mmCIF file of C-alpha atoms in Angstrom:
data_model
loop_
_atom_site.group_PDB
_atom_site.id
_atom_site.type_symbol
_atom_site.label_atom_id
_atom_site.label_comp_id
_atom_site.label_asym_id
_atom_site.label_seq_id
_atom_site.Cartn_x
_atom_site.Cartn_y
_atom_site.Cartn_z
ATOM 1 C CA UNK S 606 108.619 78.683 129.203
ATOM 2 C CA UNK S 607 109.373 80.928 126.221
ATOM 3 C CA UNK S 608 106.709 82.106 123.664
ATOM 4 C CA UNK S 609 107.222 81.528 120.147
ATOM 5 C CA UNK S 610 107.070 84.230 117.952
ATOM 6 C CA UNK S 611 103.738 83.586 116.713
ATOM 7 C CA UNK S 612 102.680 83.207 119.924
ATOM 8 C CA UNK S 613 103.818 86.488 120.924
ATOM 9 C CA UNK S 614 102.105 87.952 118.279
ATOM 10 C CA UNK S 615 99.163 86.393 119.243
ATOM 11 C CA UNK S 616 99.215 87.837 122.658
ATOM 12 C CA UNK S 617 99.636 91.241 120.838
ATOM 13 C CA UNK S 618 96.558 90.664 118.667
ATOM 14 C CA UNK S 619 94.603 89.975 122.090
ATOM 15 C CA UNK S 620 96.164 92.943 123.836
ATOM 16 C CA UNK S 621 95.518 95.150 120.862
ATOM 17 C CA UNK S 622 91.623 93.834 120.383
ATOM 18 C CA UNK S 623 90.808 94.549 123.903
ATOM 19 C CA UNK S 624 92.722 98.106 124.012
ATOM 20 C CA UNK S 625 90.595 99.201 120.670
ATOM 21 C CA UNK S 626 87.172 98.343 122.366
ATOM 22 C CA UNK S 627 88.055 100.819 125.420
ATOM 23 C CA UNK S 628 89.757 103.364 123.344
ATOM 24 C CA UNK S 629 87.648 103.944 120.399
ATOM 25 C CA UNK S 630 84.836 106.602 122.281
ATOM 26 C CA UNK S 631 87.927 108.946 123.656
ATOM 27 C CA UNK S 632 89.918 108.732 120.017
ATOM 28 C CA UNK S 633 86.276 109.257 118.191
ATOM 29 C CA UNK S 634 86.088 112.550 120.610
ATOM 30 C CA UNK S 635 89.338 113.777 120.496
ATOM 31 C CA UNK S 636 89.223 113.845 116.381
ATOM 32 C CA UNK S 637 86.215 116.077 116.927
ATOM 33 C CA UNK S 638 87.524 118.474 118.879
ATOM 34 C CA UNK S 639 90.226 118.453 117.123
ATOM 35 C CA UNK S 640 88.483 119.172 113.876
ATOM 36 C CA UNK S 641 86.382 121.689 115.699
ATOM 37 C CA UNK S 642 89.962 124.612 115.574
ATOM 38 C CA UNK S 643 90.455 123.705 111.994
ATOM 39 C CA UNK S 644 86.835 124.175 110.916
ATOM 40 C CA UNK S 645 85.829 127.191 112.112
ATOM 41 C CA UNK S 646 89.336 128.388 111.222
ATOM 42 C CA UNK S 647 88.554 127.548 107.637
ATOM 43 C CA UNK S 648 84.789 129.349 108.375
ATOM 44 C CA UNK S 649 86.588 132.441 109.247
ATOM 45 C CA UNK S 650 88.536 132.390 106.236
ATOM 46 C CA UNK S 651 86.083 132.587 103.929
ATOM 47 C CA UNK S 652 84.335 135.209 105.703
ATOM 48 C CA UNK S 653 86.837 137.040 105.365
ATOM 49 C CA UNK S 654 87.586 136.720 101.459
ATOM 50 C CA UNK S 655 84.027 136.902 100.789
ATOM 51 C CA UNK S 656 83.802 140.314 102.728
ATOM 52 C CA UNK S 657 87.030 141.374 101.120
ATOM 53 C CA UNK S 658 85.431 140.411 97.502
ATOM 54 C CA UNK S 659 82.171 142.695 98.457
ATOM 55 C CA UNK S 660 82.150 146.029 97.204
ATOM 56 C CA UNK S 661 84.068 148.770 99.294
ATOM 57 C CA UNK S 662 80.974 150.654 99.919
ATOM 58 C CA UNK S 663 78.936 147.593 101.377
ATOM 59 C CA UNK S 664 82.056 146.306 103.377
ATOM 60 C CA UNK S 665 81.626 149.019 106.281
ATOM 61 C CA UNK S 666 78.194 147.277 106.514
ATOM 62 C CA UNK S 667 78.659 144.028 106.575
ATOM 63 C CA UNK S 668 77.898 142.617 109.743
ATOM 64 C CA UNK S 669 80.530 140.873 112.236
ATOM 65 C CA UNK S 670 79.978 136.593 112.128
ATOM 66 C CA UNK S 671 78.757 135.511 114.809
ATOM 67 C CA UNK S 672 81.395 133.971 116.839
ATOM 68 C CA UNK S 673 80.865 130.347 117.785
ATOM 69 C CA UNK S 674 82.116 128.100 120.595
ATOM 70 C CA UNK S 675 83.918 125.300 120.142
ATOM 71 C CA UNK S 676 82.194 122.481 121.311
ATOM 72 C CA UNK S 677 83.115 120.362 124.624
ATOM 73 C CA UNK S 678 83.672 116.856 124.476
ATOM 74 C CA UNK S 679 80.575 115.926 127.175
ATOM 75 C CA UNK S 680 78.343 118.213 124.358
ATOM 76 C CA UNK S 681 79.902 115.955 121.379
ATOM 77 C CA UNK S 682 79.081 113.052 123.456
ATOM 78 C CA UNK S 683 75.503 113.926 124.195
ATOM 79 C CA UNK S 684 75.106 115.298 120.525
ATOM 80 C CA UNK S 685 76.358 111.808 118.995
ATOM 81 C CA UNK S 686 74.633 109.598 122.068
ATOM 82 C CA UNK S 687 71.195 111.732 121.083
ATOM 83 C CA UNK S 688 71.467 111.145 117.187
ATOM 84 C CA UNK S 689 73.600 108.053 116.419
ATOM 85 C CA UNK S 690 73.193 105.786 119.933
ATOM 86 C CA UNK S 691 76.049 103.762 121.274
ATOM 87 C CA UNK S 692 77.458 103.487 117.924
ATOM 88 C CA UNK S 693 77.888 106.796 117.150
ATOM 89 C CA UNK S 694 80.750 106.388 119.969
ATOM 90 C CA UNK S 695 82.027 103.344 117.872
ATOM 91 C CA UNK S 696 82.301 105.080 114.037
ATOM 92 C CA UNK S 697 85.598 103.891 112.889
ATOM 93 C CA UNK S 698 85.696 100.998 114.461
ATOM 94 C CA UNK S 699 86.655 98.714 111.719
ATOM 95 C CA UNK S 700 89.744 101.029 110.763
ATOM 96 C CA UNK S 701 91.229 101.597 114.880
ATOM 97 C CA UNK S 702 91.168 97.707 114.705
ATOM 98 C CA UNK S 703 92.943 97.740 111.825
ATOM 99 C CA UNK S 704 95.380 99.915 113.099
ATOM 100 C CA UNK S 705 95.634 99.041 116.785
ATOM 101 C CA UNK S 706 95.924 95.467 116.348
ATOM 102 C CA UNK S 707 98.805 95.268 113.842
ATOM 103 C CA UNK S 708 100.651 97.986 116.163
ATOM 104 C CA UNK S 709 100.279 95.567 119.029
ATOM 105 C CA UNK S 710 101.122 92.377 117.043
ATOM 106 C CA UNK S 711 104.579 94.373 115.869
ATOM 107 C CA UNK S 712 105.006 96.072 119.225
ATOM 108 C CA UNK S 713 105.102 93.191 122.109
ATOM 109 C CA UNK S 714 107.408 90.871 120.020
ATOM 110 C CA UNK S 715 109.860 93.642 119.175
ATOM 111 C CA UNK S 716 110.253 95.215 122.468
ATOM 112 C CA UNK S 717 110.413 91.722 123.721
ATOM 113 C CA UNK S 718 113.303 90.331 122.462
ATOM 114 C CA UNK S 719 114.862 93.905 122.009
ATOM 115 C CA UNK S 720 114.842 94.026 125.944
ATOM 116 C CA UNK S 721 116.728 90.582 125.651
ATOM 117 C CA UNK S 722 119.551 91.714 124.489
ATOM 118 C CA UNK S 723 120.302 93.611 127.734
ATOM 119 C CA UNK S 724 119.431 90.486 129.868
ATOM 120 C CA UNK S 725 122.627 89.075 131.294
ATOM 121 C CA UNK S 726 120.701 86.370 132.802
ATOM 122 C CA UNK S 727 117.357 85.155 131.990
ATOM 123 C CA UNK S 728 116.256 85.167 135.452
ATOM 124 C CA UNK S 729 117.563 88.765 136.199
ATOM 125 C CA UNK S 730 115.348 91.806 134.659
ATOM 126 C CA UNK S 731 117.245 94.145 131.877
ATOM 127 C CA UNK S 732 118.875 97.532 133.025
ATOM 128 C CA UNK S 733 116.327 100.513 132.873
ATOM 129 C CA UNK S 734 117.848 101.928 129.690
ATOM 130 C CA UNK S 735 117.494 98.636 127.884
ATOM 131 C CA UNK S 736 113.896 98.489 128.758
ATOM 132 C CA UNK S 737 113.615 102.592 128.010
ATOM 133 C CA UNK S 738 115.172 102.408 124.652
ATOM 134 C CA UNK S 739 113.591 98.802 123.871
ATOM 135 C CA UNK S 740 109.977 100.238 124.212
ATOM 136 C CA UNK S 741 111.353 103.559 121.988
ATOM 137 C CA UNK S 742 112.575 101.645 119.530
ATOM 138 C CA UNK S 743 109.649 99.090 119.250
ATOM 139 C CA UNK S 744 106.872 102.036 119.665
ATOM 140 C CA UNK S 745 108.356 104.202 117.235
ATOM 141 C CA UNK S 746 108.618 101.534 114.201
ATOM 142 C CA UNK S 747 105.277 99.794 114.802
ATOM 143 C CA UNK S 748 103.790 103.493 114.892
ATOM 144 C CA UNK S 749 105.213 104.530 111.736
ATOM 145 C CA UNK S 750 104.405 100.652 110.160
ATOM 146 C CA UNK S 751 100.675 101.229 111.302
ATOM 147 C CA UNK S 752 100.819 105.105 110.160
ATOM 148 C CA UNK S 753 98.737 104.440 106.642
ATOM 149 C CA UNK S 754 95.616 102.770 109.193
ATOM 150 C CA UNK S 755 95.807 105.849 111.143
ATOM 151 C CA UNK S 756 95.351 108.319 108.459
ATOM 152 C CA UNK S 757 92.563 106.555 107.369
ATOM 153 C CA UNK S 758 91.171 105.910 110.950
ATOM 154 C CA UNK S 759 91.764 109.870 110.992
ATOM 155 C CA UNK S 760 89.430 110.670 107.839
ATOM 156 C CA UNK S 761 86.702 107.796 108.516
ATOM 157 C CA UNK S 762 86.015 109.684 111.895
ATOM 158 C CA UNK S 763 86.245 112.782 111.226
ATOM 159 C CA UNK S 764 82.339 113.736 111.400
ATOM 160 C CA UNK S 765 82.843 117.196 110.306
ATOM 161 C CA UNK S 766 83.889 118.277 106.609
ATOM 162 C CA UNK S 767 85.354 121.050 105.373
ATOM 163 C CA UNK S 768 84.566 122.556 101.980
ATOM 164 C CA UNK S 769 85.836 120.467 98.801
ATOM 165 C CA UNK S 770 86.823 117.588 101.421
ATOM 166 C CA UNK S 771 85.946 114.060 100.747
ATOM 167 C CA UNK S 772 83.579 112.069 102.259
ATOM 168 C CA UNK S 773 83.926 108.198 102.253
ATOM 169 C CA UNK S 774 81.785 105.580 103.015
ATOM 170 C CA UNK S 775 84.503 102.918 104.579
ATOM 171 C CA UNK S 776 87.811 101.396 104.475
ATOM 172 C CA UNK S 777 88.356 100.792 101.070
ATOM 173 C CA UNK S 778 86.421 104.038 99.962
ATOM 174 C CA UNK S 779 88.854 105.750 101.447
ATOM 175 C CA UNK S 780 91.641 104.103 100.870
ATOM 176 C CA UNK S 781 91.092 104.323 96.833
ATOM 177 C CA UNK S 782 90.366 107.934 96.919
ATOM 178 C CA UNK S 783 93.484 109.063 99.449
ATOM 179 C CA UNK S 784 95.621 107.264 96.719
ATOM 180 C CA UNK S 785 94.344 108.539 93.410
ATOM 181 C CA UNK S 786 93.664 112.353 94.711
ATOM 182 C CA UNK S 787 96.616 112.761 97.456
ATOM 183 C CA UNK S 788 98.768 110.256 96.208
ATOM 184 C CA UNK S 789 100.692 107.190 98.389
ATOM 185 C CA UNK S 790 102.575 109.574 100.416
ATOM 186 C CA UNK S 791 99.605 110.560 101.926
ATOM 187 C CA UNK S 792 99.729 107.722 103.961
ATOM 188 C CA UNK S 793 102.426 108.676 105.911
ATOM 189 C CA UNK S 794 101.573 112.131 106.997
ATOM 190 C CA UNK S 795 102.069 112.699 110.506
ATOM 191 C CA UNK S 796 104.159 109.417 110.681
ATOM 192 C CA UNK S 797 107.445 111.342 111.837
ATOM 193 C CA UNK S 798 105.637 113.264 114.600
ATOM 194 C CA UNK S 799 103.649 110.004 115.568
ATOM 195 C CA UNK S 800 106.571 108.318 115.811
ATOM 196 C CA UNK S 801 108.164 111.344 118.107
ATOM 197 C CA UNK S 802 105.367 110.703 120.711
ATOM 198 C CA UNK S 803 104.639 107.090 120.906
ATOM 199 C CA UNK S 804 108.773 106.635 121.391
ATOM 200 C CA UNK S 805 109.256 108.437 124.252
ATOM 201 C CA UNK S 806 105.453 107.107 126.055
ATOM 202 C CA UNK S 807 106.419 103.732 125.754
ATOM 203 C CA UNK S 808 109.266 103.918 126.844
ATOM 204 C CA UNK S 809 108.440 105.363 129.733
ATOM 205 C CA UNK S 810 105.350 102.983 130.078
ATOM 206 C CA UNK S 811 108.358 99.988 129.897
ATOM 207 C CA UNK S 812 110.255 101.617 132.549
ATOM 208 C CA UNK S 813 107.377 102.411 135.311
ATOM 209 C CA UNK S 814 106.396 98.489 134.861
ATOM 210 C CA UNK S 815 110.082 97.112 134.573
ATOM 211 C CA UNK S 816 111.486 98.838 137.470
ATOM 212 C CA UNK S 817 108.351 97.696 139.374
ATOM 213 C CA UNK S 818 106.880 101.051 140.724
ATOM 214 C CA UNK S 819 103.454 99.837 140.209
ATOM 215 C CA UNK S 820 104.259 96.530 142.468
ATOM 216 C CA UNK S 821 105.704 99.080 145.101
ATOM 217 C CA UNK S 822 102.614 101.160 145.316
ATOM 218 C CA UNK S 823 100.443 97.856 145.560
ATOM 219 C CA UNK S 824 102.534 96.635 148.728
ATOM 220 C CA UNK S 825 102.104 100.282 150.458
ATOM 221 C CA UNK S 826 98.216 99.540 150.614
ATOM 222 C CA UNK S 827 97.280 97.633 153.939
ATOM 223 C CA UNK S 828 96.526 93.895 153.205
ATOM 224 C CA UNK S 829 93.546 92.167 154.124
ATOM 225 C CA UNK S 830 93.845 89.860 156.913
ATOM 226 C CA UNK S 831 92.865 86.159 155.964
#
């Protein structure tokens, strides 16, 4: 029986909701180490202007900074587990929902009845390069629809602040101040590149499952006699 499109989107809402809850911890960690490069990058930096602004004579003097590790992600973990609990793991959560869950509601529907149009037959599955550049197509625009969440997903997790950098105490916080200090098109940074990753993953991802490789694996284990 065929969804309606509501329903679809539906389904896409659930998928989405359930994806976010699993997902949050390793995007919460990854933004930190992430950070970590461009922090003590920025540390070096002004070590090095402020040494350069000392006077000549005291400059031979001055004594190397101490260089620091980047952290691991099991030390972030501990660090935020120790200090913040459980929902340390879960800052941000309001704004991945709000970006996860759209992308899902636009993403099932569209690759759906994208991968449709190669269907000869409704009973007969789509040729591999229908389902390929169905899942491109349909991962790339809902990534680029859902980019504005992601930037501000992006700042709301970032634990770590540079100097003159914003903090922001939620959604709409940081919403307001992205658009009167960056500007709208700050919304879309990174959209273009997103969009260059999430094509090609899901499209893959829609091949593996179309073709059925996962079903074939499945039938190589031994069954269990009844």
């Amino acid at each position: 029986k065929k969804l309606t499109l509501l329903r679809e989107m539906l389904a896409g809402c659930g998928a989405g909701t359930c994806q976010v809850i699993v997902t949050t911890p390793m995007e919460m960690l990854k933004i930190q180490l992430q950070d970590a490069g461009r922090i003590e990058a920025q540390k070096k930096l002004m070590a090095a202007q402020a040494q350069l602004s000392s006077s000549p004579a005291a400059a031979p003097a001055a004594a190397e900074p101490a260089v620091e590790r980047r952290p691991t992600a099991t030390q972030i973990t501990r660090e935020l587990l120790r200090s913040k609990g459980i929902a340390g793991l879960y800052k941000g959560l309001g704004a991945t929902l709000l970006r996860d869950v759209p992308f899902s509601i636009v993403y099932f529907p569209l690759f759906a009845n994208l991968n449709k149009l190669g269907q000869k037959d409704p009973s007969v599955k789509a040729p591999f390069y229908v389902s390929f550049l169905s899942g491109c197509v349909a991962g790339s625009t809902a990534a680029v629809a859902v980019n504005p969440c992601d930037v501000i997903k992006t700042r709301l997790q970032s634990l770590q602040r540079g100097v003159n950098e914003d903090t922001y105490s939620g959604i709409l916080d940081c919403t307001k101040k992205i658009w009167q200090r960056e500007g709208p098109t700050a919304f879309f940074k990174g959209a273009y590149c997103r969009a260059l990753v999430i094509a090609p993953l899901f499209g893959i991802a829609q091949v593996v499952y179309f073709v059925g490789i996962a079903e074939f694996l499945l039938d190589l284990l031994p069954k269990r006699r009844a």
